[in-house]
Amino acid sequence: MSWLWLLADTAAKKADDSKTKQILDFLNNIPMIGWGIAGFAVIALATAAIAKWTGNLDKIIVFGQKYFSRKKPEITEAQRLKARQDLIEILLKQVVKRLEDSLHHKIRIDLMGEVQRQRIGKGNLQPDQEKETDKSPDNFINRTLNLFKKTTPPKPVSDHTSTLELFEEEDIQGRLLILGEPGSGKTNELLVLAKDLLTQAKHSPEKPIPVIFELSEWNAELEFADWLSQQLLKKYSIPLVISKHWIEHKQLLPLLDGLDELRRVDKDDEVTSEDLDKRRIAQQIQCVRKINAFLDNFSLPLIVCCRRKEYEALEAQNEYLKRLNGAIYLQALEDKQIQEYLQRLDRASLWDALQSQPELLELAHSPLFLIILVVAYQGKNIHSSEDLLDEYIHKQVHDLNNQGAYPPGKEPTPEETHYYLSWLATKLDFEETTEFLIEQLQPSWVDIPKARKQYRLMVGLSFGLSVGLSVGLIVGLSVGLIFGLIFGLIFGLIGGLIFGLSGGLSGELSGIKTKEKLSFSWSSSFRGLSVGLIFGLIGGLIFGLIGGLIFGLSGGLIFGLIFGLSVGLSVGLIGGIKTSEIDVRDKINPNQGIKDSLKNGLIGGLSVGLIFGLSVGLIFGLIFGLSVGLSVGLIGGLSFGLIGGLIGGLSVGLSFGLIVGLIGGLIGGLKTVLQHISLRIVLYQSGVAPWNYARFLEHAENHRFIQRTGGRYRFVHDLLRKRFAATLKES
């Protein structure tokens, strides 16, 4: 910065060595200029104060906003149609991906691959043998259909009849209940139906849009229609006005999964398991009543998935989904089906083992546990589903065929893999969600008090060093770069320690919000500019009057005016920065939210800092030039004033633009990045999470524990997630 001031001094000396002194003396000798500026500031402040007192300030601001922002147009039919088409495409991709990554499908592919490996060296099979070996065992679940409005007993459903055909029956009229035992394939049945319904909706505009909603995320405080709209907004960024239009005009088909998974209950330390079950049943009853009321108000089709045992418990209390017209029950497998399935997979020895272990055979009646048995059974006695899932986990984490995400020798140990997944499962249970995004890691997930203090200290140090180095750079441009950076480093360390320690000893951990979408709001900027100018001019007037006692009234008031305009401009610029999360459906890469926050923070900081610096430089140059022009002659005074003012103003403005830019950058996303990195370090050092989460989740996907859709992850089955969580609590 020193060379800029030298250039300004050289330019001033060429005009007249004593010109500056003459200008200041002239201004002090003609106090009308200074008093005029002061009078203008006082009138402006008085007008703003009166407007605020009489309640007209907001009207003035609204009037000004008309010239800075445009009113958003109403949602058009074309926009609704575009939202429909986009949502159907996204949902169809998600459903297909979930079906392909389902545990049933993945294990079947693994088994077929194993059969292919066994063929090596055995010669070519006959065509009929090849066809029989590769036959997909997908359609081996028994189903019955129960029509609620008829007294006839439930009727068996043929394997050739799809769930879509049952859904479209005249007696069902699009309102269906899917019941089954744990692991019977209820969610898979729902996904297959969703795929068929989405295909219909894609080609037929009159068909409603089928959307899967997780009832584990249900909010009892909202009306059911409002909850559906909020979920569409949260997960797919569908505007509320569009989703409400869909509901009112029968264009939405809610597919409600997991009525038995409602978990939003108060878990007091002293509550017994019996009381906890009562609370959950009470909440399920509340949810059933809200669904019934929703169907009374809106003539929509609707499907609900639930475990048989939990739904029968509701019926025992005379609570049921009375607006549904029928139920599909996914029955247990028969012994003959199990035997034929194992013979197709060349696992006849496993059938012999099942014959001698009644408890194991009972588990095999569930399609999920049957396919896990095929993979995990190693001859040990298995007495429960927990034992079976433990065997599956143990077999998969030690299987060398599941490696590949890490370089050889760099992968986590089986014990680390198990622990990381168990910790993640407990946190998903705590958050009452089934999906995980890396960027949604939160400080509240840190359990150890010492680690929580470390996190606060790291965040405080990172903020303090950022500000300190920026201040040091400003000082360095004035008095020397090395000295300034050393000063800034010391200043930042001290400030960071004070901030971090004060935050580490008390207070709650603030959540981390990603800044994935950066925009600028002219209306918010104008409001911030108005507020900033009021307080800036007040502060500038006060400092100007104080400075006027030392440097002269005119010079002090000029400084005050520049100060007020600068504060107003900075508040307006920073206030206009708007950030938000992108659509979940657009998160196609792991940890995309943090990467976008870093990019937006840099863009926002550089933009705000540069605009602020240039604007302050121009303001300073114009005010200084006009002041000199009025005192010594318009042409010469303007030339001298503008050159000197612009050089000095740009130097000061760009320097302080670093601070304003840093604030803008922190708002734009850099704060999010600093918080996320600090949190990842603390979690890694605590031993509960890997450092490279994306690579680890790919590792877990290879082990058939996790499935990925874009940047989102979920366990391949909820029973597996629950078992991982239970093992951590048992350890």
XYZ file of C-alpha atoms in Angstrom:
731
model
C 0.000 0.000 0.000
C 2.992 2.335 0.675
C 3.800 2.747 -3.029
C 0.260 3.950 -3.715
C 0.524 6.629 -1.093
C 3.938 7.604 -2.524
C 2.361 7.944 -5.959
C -0.415 10.106 -4.522
C 2.111 12.300 -2.699
C 4.169 12.716 -5.896
C 1.086 13.756 -7.857
C 0.122 16.235 -5.177
C 3.602 17.780 -5.041
C 3.626 18.324 -8.795
C 0.431 20.356 -8.505
C 1.482 22.359 -5.501
C 3.444 21.220 -2.430
C 1.190 23.161 -0.113
C -2.048 22.555 -2.015
C -3.487 20.135 0.565
C -2.815 22.541 3.406
C -4.372 25.364 1.379
C -7.468 23.273 0.664
C -8.011 22.396 4.309
C -7.420 25.982 5.371
C -9.851 27.150 2.710
C -12.522 24.719 3.896
C -12.043 25.803 7.494
C -12.252 29.445 6.487
C -15.563 28.773 4.717
C -17.506 26.787 7.313
C -20.663 26.913 5.190
C -19.456 23.857 3.237
C -18.876 21.820 6.375
C -22.085 23.008 8.014
C -23.936 22.251 4.788
C -22.707 18.652 4.836
C -23.558 18.393 8.515
C -27.003 19.863 7.894
C -27.655 17.400 5.086
C -26.638 14.489 7.319
C -28.797 15.751 10.196
C -31.813 16.218 7.905
C -31.330 12.735 6.458
C -31.064 11.194 9.895
C -34.033 13.157 11.197
C -36.139 12.096 8.207
C -35.195 8.442 8.749
C -35.939 8.702 12.482
C -39.337 10.325 11.903
C -40.189 7.745 9.245
C -39.256 4.969 11.654
C -41.223 6.554 14.527
C -44.341 7.058 12.409
C -44.076 3.582 10.923
C -43.411 4.789 7.366
C -39.820 3.605 7.061
C -40.902 0.207 5.778
C -43.123 1.917 3.196
C -40.157 3.923 1.974
C -38.046 0.777 1.767
C -40.802 -1.120 -0.047
C -41.127 1.786 -2.454
C -37.419 1.584 -3.189
C -37.519 -2.183 -3.544
C -39.795 -1.828 -6.539
C -36.832 -0.459 -8.459
C -34.371 -3.085 -7.235
C -36.387 -6.282 -7.347
C -39.139 -7.766 -9.411
C -42.169 -9.552 -8.049
C -42.028 -13.280 -8.651
C -44.631 -14.368 -11.198
C -47.308 -16.897 -10.365
C -46.591 -20.564 -11.059
C -47.765 -21.352 -14.571
C -49.130 -24.610 -15.915
C -45.975 -25.031 -17.975
C -43.866 -24.778 -14.822
C -46.029 -27.372 -13.075
C -45.670 -29.686 -16.040
C -41.901 -29.185 -16.091
C -41.702 -29.934 -12.342
C -43.754 -33.094 -12.892
C -41.546 -34.362 -15.702
C -38.333 -33.631 -13.830
C -39.584 -35.286 -10.633
C -40.715 -38.427 -12.472
C -37.320 -38.772 -14.162
C -35.496 -38.380 -10.854
C -37.779 -40.788 -9.000
C -37.543 -43.415 -11.725
C -33.752 -43.342 -11.610
C -33.791 -43.592 -7.814
C -36.187 -46.526 -7.749
C -34.281 -48.463 -10.406
C -31.008 -47.827 -8.570
C -32.464 -48.976 -5.232
C -33.795 -52.157 -6.820
C -30.445 -52.880 -8.443
C -28.609 -52.230 -5.159
C -31.034 -54.180 -2.989
C -29.507 -56.908 -0.873
C -31.582 -59.535 -2.648
C -30.394 -58.452 -6.079
C -26.733 -57.925 -5.080
C -26.446 -61.323 -3.386
C -28.140 -63.032 -6.312
C -25.585 -61.468 -8.641
C -22.779 -62.629 -6.334
C -24.180 -66.163 -6.289
C -24.520 -66.251 -10.048
C -20.926 -65.053 -10.327
C -19.895 -67.831 -7.979
C -21.685 -70.363 -10.162
C -19.872 -69.011 -13.215
C -16.518 -69.412 -11.429
C -17.408 -72.992 -10.544
C -18.027 -73.727 -14.202
C -14.397 -73.119 -15.107
C -12.743 -76.416 -16.081
C -16.022 -78.337 -16.082
C -16.754 -77.991 -19.760
C -19.786 -76.456 -21.390
C -23.170 -76.973 -19.820
C -26.177 -77.974 -21.844
C -28.466 -75.070 -22.860
C -31.253 -76.282 -20.545
C -28.799 -76.503 -17.649
C -27.531 -72.969 -18.295
C -31.055 -71.624 -18.383
C -31.968 -73.382 -15.138
C -28.805 -72.246 -13.328
C -29.202 -68.603 -14.340
C -32.898 -68.517 -13.557
C -33.701 -65.568 -11.353
C -35.262 -66.598 -8.011
C -37.046 -63.264 -7.622
C -40.637 -64.467 -7.911
C -40.850 -66.947 -5.084
C -42.831 -64.978 -2.482
C -46.349 -66.085 -1.570
C -48.964 -63.336 -1.645
C -52.603 -63.145 -0.630
C -55.117 -60.374 -1.294
C -57.703 -59.370 1.285
C -60.576 -57.107 0.188
C -61.802 -55.146 3.193
C -65.285 -54.460 1.859
C -66.063 -58.146 1.202
C -66.577 -60.980 3.641
C -64.735 -63.466 1.457
C -61.504 -64.876 2.919
C -58.125 -63.704 1.556
C -57.362 -65.246 -1.819
C -53.925 -66.434 -3.017
C -52.298 -64.358 -5.724
C -50.711 -66.009 -8.733
C -47.006 -65.428 -9.408
C -48.036 -64.139 -12.820
C -50.188 -61.372 -11.312
C -48.254 -58.179 -10.638
C -48.862 -55.922 -7.664
C -49.760 -53.203 -10.179
C -52.652 -55.327 -11.444
C -53.887 -55.788 -7.880
C -53.539 -52.067 -7.244
C -55.672 -51.305 -10.297
C -58.490 -53.718 -9.389
C -61.909 -52.091 -9.191
C -62.380 -53.168 -5.572
C -59.031 -51.644 -4.517
C -59.386 -48.283 -6.329
C -55.763 -47.342 -5.705
C -55.857 -47.593 -1.899
C -53.778 -50.528 -0.731
C -52.012 -51.854 2.378
C -48.901 -54.029 2.085
C -48.255 -56.241 5.115
C -45.530 -58.757 5.853
C -43.055 -60.160 8.318
C -39.585 -58.646 8.887
C -37.494 -59.385 5.816
C -40.468 -60.529 3.732
C -39.786 -57.954 1.009
C -42.356 -55.232 1.725
C -40.107 -52.354 0.660
C -38.946 -54.294 -2.401
C -42.596 -54.895 -3.328
C -43.249 -51.164 -2.938
C -40.251 -50.300 -5.130
C -41.383 -52.657 -7.897
C -44.856 -51.119 -7.794
C -43.380 -47.597 -7.762
C -41.328 -48.411 -10.865
C -44.426 -49.582 -12.768
C -46.477 -46.584 -11.624
C -43.721 -44.131 -12.548
C -43.492 -45.657 -16.006
C -47.230 -45.115 -16.402
C -47.043 -41.529 -15.149
C -44.164 -40.778 -17.501
C -46.249 -41.635 -20.544
C -49.696 -40.607 -19.278
C -50.094 -37.023 -17.969
C -53.407 -37.915 -16.304
C -51.748 -40.490 -14.036
C -50.723 -39.292 -10.540
C -47.051 -39.079 -9.545
C -46.054 -41.921 -7.196
C -43.620 -40.707 -4.511
C -42.187 -42.848 -1.697
C -42.354 -41.143 1.706
C -40.539 -42.540 4.749
C -42.954 -42.499 7.692
C -39.954 -42.703 10.028
C -39.569 -38.978 9.242
C -43.224 -38.110 9.902
C -43.827 -34.929 11.888
C -46.866 -35.217 14.153
C -47.101 -31.433 14.533
C -48.111 -30.950 10.881
C -51.273 -31.823 9.058
C -50.607 -34.793 6.811
C -51.038 -32.838 3.578
C -48.637 -30.182 4.855
C -46.103 -32.859 5.825
C -46.229 -34.346 2.323
C -45.649 -30.904 0.819
C -42.769 -30.210 3.206
C -41.131 -33.511 2.279
C -41.416 -32.725 -1.432
C -39.851 -29.332 -0.787
C -37.072 -30.724 1.404
C -36.100 -33.713 -0.724
C -36.949 -32.569 -4.252
C -37.306 -28.755 -4.021
C -40.885 -28.852 -5.275
C -42.460 -25.470 -4.392
C -45.279 -25.702 -1.878
C -47.712 -24.063 -4.271
C -47.078 -26.856 -6.813
C -47.264 -29.772 -4.359
C -50.479 -28.416 -2.844
C -51.928 -28.103 -6.343
C -51.020 -31.747 -7.012
C -52.711 -32.875 -3.805
C -55.875 -30.873 -4.456
C -56.135 -32.079 -8.080
C -55.407 -35.802 -7.478
C -52.004 -35.665 -9.167
C -49.992 -37.164 -6.273
C -49.855 -40.820 -5.205
C -48.190 -41.130 -1.773
C -46.395 -44.441 -1.154
C -45.927 -44.531 2.617
C -43.203 -46.904 3.774
C -42.591 -47.983 7.375
C -45.672 -47.296 9.489
C -43.985 -49.577 12.039
C -40.825 -47.427 11.949
C -42.237 -44.368 13.726
C -39.577 -43.427 16.277
C -40.274 -39.819 17.226
C -40.859 -40.432 20.925
C -39.252 -38.928 24.015
C -36.620 -41.391 25.222
C -36.160 -40.480 28.872
C -33.415 -42.236 30.800
C -35.899 -43.577 33.346
C -38.515 -44.826 30.891
C -39.016 -48.595 30.670
C -39.188 -50.553 27.437
C -42.878 -51.214 28.112
C -43.626 -47.494 28.446
C -41.573 -46.814 25.309
C -43.662 -49.316 23.347
C -46.833 -47.638 24.602
C -45.562 -44.271 23.395
C -44.745 -45.690 19.984
C -48.163 -47.313 19.657
C -49.780 -44.019 20.653
C -47.852 -42.264 17.932
C -48.760 -44.904 15.357
C -52.406 -44.410 16.297
C -52.009 -40.659 15.822
C -50.412 -41.210 12.421
C -53.176 -43.613 11.335
C -55.828 -41.072 12.333
C -54.091 -38.311 10.396
C -53.850 -40.519 7.300
C -57.563 -41.315 7.575
C -58.408 -37.610 7.944
C -56.193 -36.837 4.948
C -58.054 -39.392 2.799
C -61.368 -37.951 3.990
C -60.354 -34.531 2.672
C -58.547 -35.548 -0.522
C -59.633 -38.204 -3.006
C -56.146 -39.502 -3.660
C -54.878 -43.051 -4.152
C -52.493 -44.119 -1.390
C -50.379 -47.128 -0.358
C -49.030 -47.968 3.102
C -46.376 -50.538 4.084
C -46.282 -52.003 7.592
C -45.253 -55.134 9.472
C -48.118 -57.491 10.162
C -47.540 -57.707 13.923
C -47.547 -53.920 14.458
C -50.645 -53.400 12.314
C -52.573 -56.151 14.102
C -51.675 -54.474 17.421
C -53.357 -51.322 16.124
C -56.421 -53.281 15.005
C -56.675 -54.794 18.490
C -57.299 -51.242 19.754
C -59.857 -50.629 17.006
C -57.447 -48.362 15.144
C -56.845 -49.098 11.495
C -56.555 -47.467 8.080
C -60.293 -47.490 7.436
C -60.079 -45.570 4.164
C -57.995 -48.264 2.457
C -59.797 -50.901 0.402
C -57.559 -53.944 0.582
C -54.316 -55.505 1.754
C -51.607 -57.642 0.213
C -49.960 -59.952 2.711
C -46.492 -61.288 1.885
C -46.534 -64.741 3.431
C -43.656 -66.811 4.703
C -41.969 -69.226 2.307
C -42.968 -72.846 2.300
C -40.476 -75.629 2.926
C -40.810 -76.816 -0.663
C -39.943 -73.355 -2.012
C -36.878 -73.161 0.226
C -35.685 -76.577 -0.914
C -36.172 -75.779 -4.616
C -34.415 -72.433 -4.210
C -31.365 -74.024 -2.586
C -31.239 -76.755 -5.200
C -31.200 -74.160 -7.974
C -28.219 -72.510 -6.283
C -26.428 -75.838 -5.774
C -26.798 -75.544 -1.978
C -28.457 -78.880 -1.245
C -26.164 -79.376 1.751
C -27.648 -76.289 3.356
C -31.111 -77.801 3.119
C -29.843 -80.849 5.004
C -28.490 -78.532 7.725
C -31.835 -76.742 7.969
C -33.594 -80.040 8.531
C -31.577 -80.638 11.686
C -31.955 -77.073 13.078
C -35.631 -76.072 13.518
C -34.748 -72.522 14.627
C -32.625 -72.012 11.523
C -35.365 -73.390 9.286
C -37.833 -70.964 10.856
C -35.564 -68.059 9.908
C -35.264 -69.398 6.352
C -38.984 -68.863 5.811
C -38.133 -65.147 5.432
C -36.817 -64.345 1.904
C -34.239 -61.910 3.303
C -32.872 -64.340 5.877
C -32.856 -67.152 3.343
C -30.557 -65.335 0.933
C -28.357 -64.231 3.853
C -28.168 -67.863 4.976
C -26.914 -68.856 1.551
C -24.064 -66.353 1.894
C -23.218 -66.489 5.587
C -23.871 -70.006 6.869
C -20.603 -71.692 7.842
C -21.906 -74.632 9.869
C -22.362 -72.800 13.190
C -25.488 -73.109 15.268
C -27.724 -70.092 14.677
C -30.627 -69.505 17.037
C -31.920 -66.046 16.115
C -32.019 -63.418 13.396
C -29.374 -61.476 15.357
C -27.020 -64.448 15.180
C -27.632 -64.756 11.456
C -26.994 -61.055 10.760
C -23.820 -61.221 12.866
C -22.608 -64.161 10.780
C -23.340 -62.218 7.584
C -21.464 -59.148 8.830
C -18.495 -61.244 9.962
C -18.319 -63.114 6.663
C -18.585 -59.989 4.516
C -15.998 -57.858 6.353
C -13.424 -60.673 6.116
C -14.137 -61.581 2.481
C -11.134 -60.523 0.377
C -13.325 -60.447 -2.742
C -15.029 -57.333 -1.359
C -11.909 -55.131 -1.442
C -11.010 -52.640 -4.167
C -11.949 -49.217 -2.856
C -8.533 -48.775 -1.193
C -5.022 -49.532 -2.463
C -3.766 -52.910 -1.234
C -2.771 -52.727 2.422
C -4.451 -49.319 2.996
C -8.008 -50.512 3.665
C -9.544 -50.339 7.158
C -9.327 -53.462 9.253
C -12.484 -55.591 9.571
C -12.850 -54.301 13.127
C -12.586 -50.666 11.997
C -15.090 -51.255 9.190
C -17.540 -52.801 11.627
C -17.122 -50.011 14.191
C -17.417 -47.149 11.679
C -20.647 -48.617 10.291
C -22.046 -49.280 13.762
C -21.394 -45.689 14.793
C -23.010 -44.390 11.603
C -26.058 -46.623 12.170
C -26.561 -45.256 15.693
C -26.377 -41.672 14.416
C -28.941 -42.338 11.679
C -31.172 -43.850 14.344
C -30.648 -40.780 16.528
C -31.489 -38.447 13.632
C -34.509 -40.616 12.760
C -33.550 -40.897 9.119
C -32.495 -43.658 6.766
C -30.291 -41.678 4.376
C -26.834 -40.273 4.998
C -25.018 -37.452 3.217
C -21.405 -36.726 4.132
C -22.005 -32.972 4.110
C -24.758 -33.390 6.695
C -22.348 -34.476 9.436
C -23.126 -32.289 12.447
C -21.244 -31.274 15.626
C -24.115 -32.763 17.639
C -22.808 -36.179 16.527
C -19.711 -35.684 18.711
C -20.383 -37.649 21.887
C -17.214 -37.113 23.929
C -17.173 -33.792 25.891
C -13.421 -33.423 25.355
C -13.858 -33.819 21.589
C -16.659 -31.233 21.593
C -14.312 -28.712 23.215
C -11.598 -29.586 20.695
C -14.047 -28.892 17.883
C -14.975 -25.479 19.302
C -11.310 -24.621 19.772
C -10.436 -25.627 16.194
C -13.304 -23.591 14.757
C -12.308 -20.576 16.878
C -8.670 -20.829 15.815
C -9.578 -21.150 12.133
C -11.829 -18.072 12.277
C -9.296 -16.094 14.325
C -6.433 -16.939 11.979
C -8.523 -16.029 8.935
C -9.330 -12.587 10.323
C -5.820 -12.130 11.742
C -4.060 -12.907 8.493
C -6.410 -10.576 6.614
C -5.681 -7.764 9.065
C -2.006 -8.625 8.834
C -2.098 -8.360 5.069
C -3.639 -4.888 5.328
C -1.026 -3.805 7.854
C 1.665 -5.414 5.734
C 0.726 -3.400 2.672
C 1.155 -0.266 4.764
C 4.241 -0.937 6.891
C 5.792 -4.031 5.385
C 4.409 -7.388 4.333
C 6.497 -9.616 6.628
C 5.854 -7.495 9.728
C 2.150 -7.291 8.899
C 1.745 -11.036 8.445
C 3.603 -11.742 11.696
C 1.357 -9.210 13.429
C -1.726 -10.780 11.849
C -0.646 -14.302 12.810
C -0.164 -13.284 16.451
C -3.427 -11.307 16.395
C -5.262 -14.280 14.874
C -3.854 -16.815 17.322
C -4.767 -14.669 20.300
C -8.235 -13.900 18.947
C -8.792 -17.527 17.940
C -7.747 -18.822 21.356
C -10.060 -16.358 23.104
C -12.953 -17.202 20.783
C -12.296 -20.942 20.820
C -11.748 -21.253 24.559
C -14.787 -19.140 25.393
C -16.882 -21.276 23.046
C -15.327 -24.507 24.320
C -16.203 -23.874 27.942
C -19.883 -23.172 27.432
C -22.666 -22.897 24.904
C -24.316 -25.225 22.404
C -22.703 -26.418 19.207
C -24.169 -24.608 16.224
C -25.217 -26.714 13.270
C -23.372 -26.766 9.954
C -25.411 -25.509 7.006
C -24.061 -25.990 3.517
C -23.998 -23.058 1.079
C -24.426 -24.905 -2.187
C -26.330 -22.258 -4.116
C -25.141 -18.631 -4.208
C -27.362 -15.738 -5.273
C -27.767 -12.024 -4.717
C -31.022 -10.443 -3.554
C -31.459 -6.801 -4.540
C -34.362 -6.383 -2.127
C -32.322 -7.667 0.842
C -29.370 -5.609 -0.308
C -31.483 -2.447 -0.462
C -32.858 -3.082 3.028
C -29.331 -3.700 4.339
C -28.076 -0.616 2.531
C -30.804 1.498 4.145
C -30.046 0.231 7.641
C -26.291 0.454 7.038
C -26.522 4.040 5.827
C -28.548 5.112 8.855
C -26.124 3.661 11.377
C -23.095 4.461 9.224
C -24.037 8.110 8.878
C -24.779 8.354 12.595
C -21.393 6.870 13.408
C -19.729 8.915 10.709
C -21.324 12.126 11.974
C -20.164 11.410 15.519
C -16.618 10.537 14.465
C -16.623 13.401 12.009
C -17.550 15.958 14.653
C -14.875 14.565 16.967
C -12.346 14.608 14.154
C -13.439 18.093 13.241
C -12.128 19.358 16.552
C -8.673 18.169 15.508
C -8.555 18.397 11.731
C -11.247 20.962 11.067
C -14.975 20.640 10.711
C -15.069 20.202 6.944
C -12.385 17.508 6.853
C -13.961 15.641 9.738
C -17.406 15.695 8.196
C -16.050 14.580 4.832
C -14.446 11.645 6.608
C -17.719 10.944 8.383
C -19.652 11.015 5.128
C -17.197 8.598 3.487
C -17.338 6.351 6.550
C -21.142 6.294 6.536
C -21.365 5.534 2.828
C -18.753 2.784 3.178
C -20.576 1.146 6.082
C -23.872 1.348 4.241
C -22.350 -0.136 1.101
C -20.673 -3.000 2.961
C -23.845 -3.857 4.916
C -25.855 -3.696 1.707
C -23.451 -5.945 -0.189
C -23.164 -8.501 2.594
C -26.901 -8.388 3.305
C -27.677 -9.131 -0.322
C -25.754 -12.431 -0.313
C -28.183 -15.326 -0.251
C -27.152 -18.947 0.106
C -29.143 -22.164 0.162
C -28.824 -25.897 -0.271
C -29.262 -27.439 -3.694
C -31.878 -30.047 -4.422
C -31.088 -33.405 -2.870
C -31.821 -34.904 -6.269
C -28.964 -32.814 -7.737
C -26.391 -34.195 -5.302
C -24.755 -36.676 -7.616
C -21.286 -36.689 -6.036
C -20.162 -37.580 -2.501
C -19.747 -34.545 -0.230
C -20.877 -32.247 -3.025
C -22.352 -29.741 -0.571
C -18.996 -28.922 1.037
C -17.243 -28.627 -2.310
C -19.918 -26.226 -3.560
C -19.708 -24.252 -0.292
C -15.955 -23.788 -0.797
C -16.457 -22.598 -4.366
C -19.253 -20.200 -3.419
C -17.305 -18.857 -0.441
C -14.354 -17.950 -2.651
C -16.574 -16.435 -5.342
C -18.662 -14.470 -2.828
C -15.641 -13.221 -0.887
C -13.694 -12.079 -3.939
C -16.745 -10.445 -5.503
C -17.845 -8.555 -2.389
C -14.302 -7.494 -1.511
C -13.565 -6.246 -5.017
C -16.869 -4.387 -5.368
C -16.470 -2.821 -1.933
C -12.888 -1.727 -2.632
C -13.683 -0.191 -6.010
C -16.835 1.494 -4.721
C -15.142 3.037 -1.693
C -12.307 4.229 -3.915
C -14.740 5.886 -6.299
C -16.746 7.453 -3.446
C -13.594 8.809 -1.828
C -12.280 10.126 -5.134
C -15.530 11.827 -6.114
C -16.089 13.465 -2.716
C -12.484 14.593 -2.468
C -12.496 15.840 -6.063
C -15.731 17.788 -5.640
C -14.504 19.347 -2.399
C -11.246 20.466 -3.995
C -13.062 21.617 -7.124
C -15.374 23.878 -5.169
C -12.460 25.456 -3.330
C -9.728 25.993 -5.947
C -11.505 25.956 -9.255
C -13.600 23.389 -10.974
C -11.252 22.057 -13.691
C -7.945 22.045 -11.865
C -9.463 21.122 -8.542
C -11.390 18.231 -9.993
C -8.336 16.902 -11.825
C -6.125 17.071 -8.750
C -8.855 15.873 -6.377
C -9.994 12.980 -8.518
C -6.478 11.667 -9.189
C -5.341 11.903 -5.586
C -8.691 10.790 -4.229
C -9.003 7.801 -6.518
C -5.449 6.597 -5.862
C -5.776 6.961 -2.117
C -9.366 5.733 -2.042
C -8.658 2.629 -4.082
C -5.691 1.796 -1.867
C -7.724 2.100 1.311
C -10.848 0.562 -0.206
C -9.147 -2.527 -1.630
C -7.251 -3.025 1.607
C -10.353 -2.929 3.754
C -12.122 -4.862 1.020
C -10.146 -7.863 2.252
C -12.009 -7.712 5.566
C -15.395 -7.144 3.916
C -14.577 -9.879 1.399
C -13.648 -12.268 4.196
C -16.981 -11.623 5.899
C -18.754 -12.171 2.590
C -16.731 -15.336 2.000
C -17.594 -16.715 5.420
C -21.274 -16.036 4.771
C -20.965 -17.447 1.267
C -19.605 -20.825 2.407
C -16.090 -20.611 3.873
C -17.489 -20.832 7.407
C -19.192 -24.088 6.456
C -15.943 -25.507 5.074
C -13.953 -24.559 8.187
C -16.592 -26.117 10.430
C -16.790 -29.301 8.352
C -13.017 -29.815 8.217
C -12.727 -29.217 11.963
C -15.519 -31.715 12.604
C -13.972 -34.361 10.323
C -10.634 -34.020 12.121
C -12.275 -34.405 15.530
C -14.343 -37.441 14.458
C -11.291 -39.093 12.898
C -9.133 -38.479 15.962
C -11.943 -39.834 18.157
C -11.822 -43.090 16.197
C -15.506 -43.132 15.233
C -15.259 -42.166 11.561
C -12.776 -42.530 8.688
C -10.919 -39.555 7.267
C -11.925 -40.199 3.647
C -15.613 -40.897 4.116
C -16.465 -41.231 0.426
C -13.842 -43.923 -0.111
C -14.891 -45.774 3.038
C -18.546 -45.806 1.955
C -17.462 -47.209 -1.410
C -15.586 -49.836 0.609
C -18.778 -50.588 2.579
C -20.748 -50.759 -0.665
C -18.360 -53.418 -1.965
C -19.061 -55.375 1.223
C -22.825 -55.282 0.494
C -23.581 -53.149 3.561
C -24.322 -49.787 1.906
C -26.092 -48.700 -1.251
C -25.459 -45.356 -2.914
C -27.789 -43.128 -4.932
C -25.927 -40.074 -6.207
C -24.390 -38.450 -3.145
C -26.761 -40.208 -0.713
C -26.159 -43.457 1.143
C -28.366 -45.924 3.014
C -27.930 -49.400 4.474
C -29.037 -52.138 2.088
C -31.710 -53.194 4.586
C -33.122 -51.572 7.685
C -32.715 -54.789 9.691
C -29.001 -54.721 8.904
C -28.750 -51.077 10.005
C -30.499 -51.881 13.262
C -28.156 -54.792 13.897
C -25.080 -52.613 13.367
C -26.505 -50.062 15.814
C -27.307 -52.772 18.369
C -23.794 -54.226 18.274
C -22.330 -50.834 19.217
C -24.677 -50.543 22.178
C -23.856 -54.108 23.260
C -20.089 -53.555 23.137
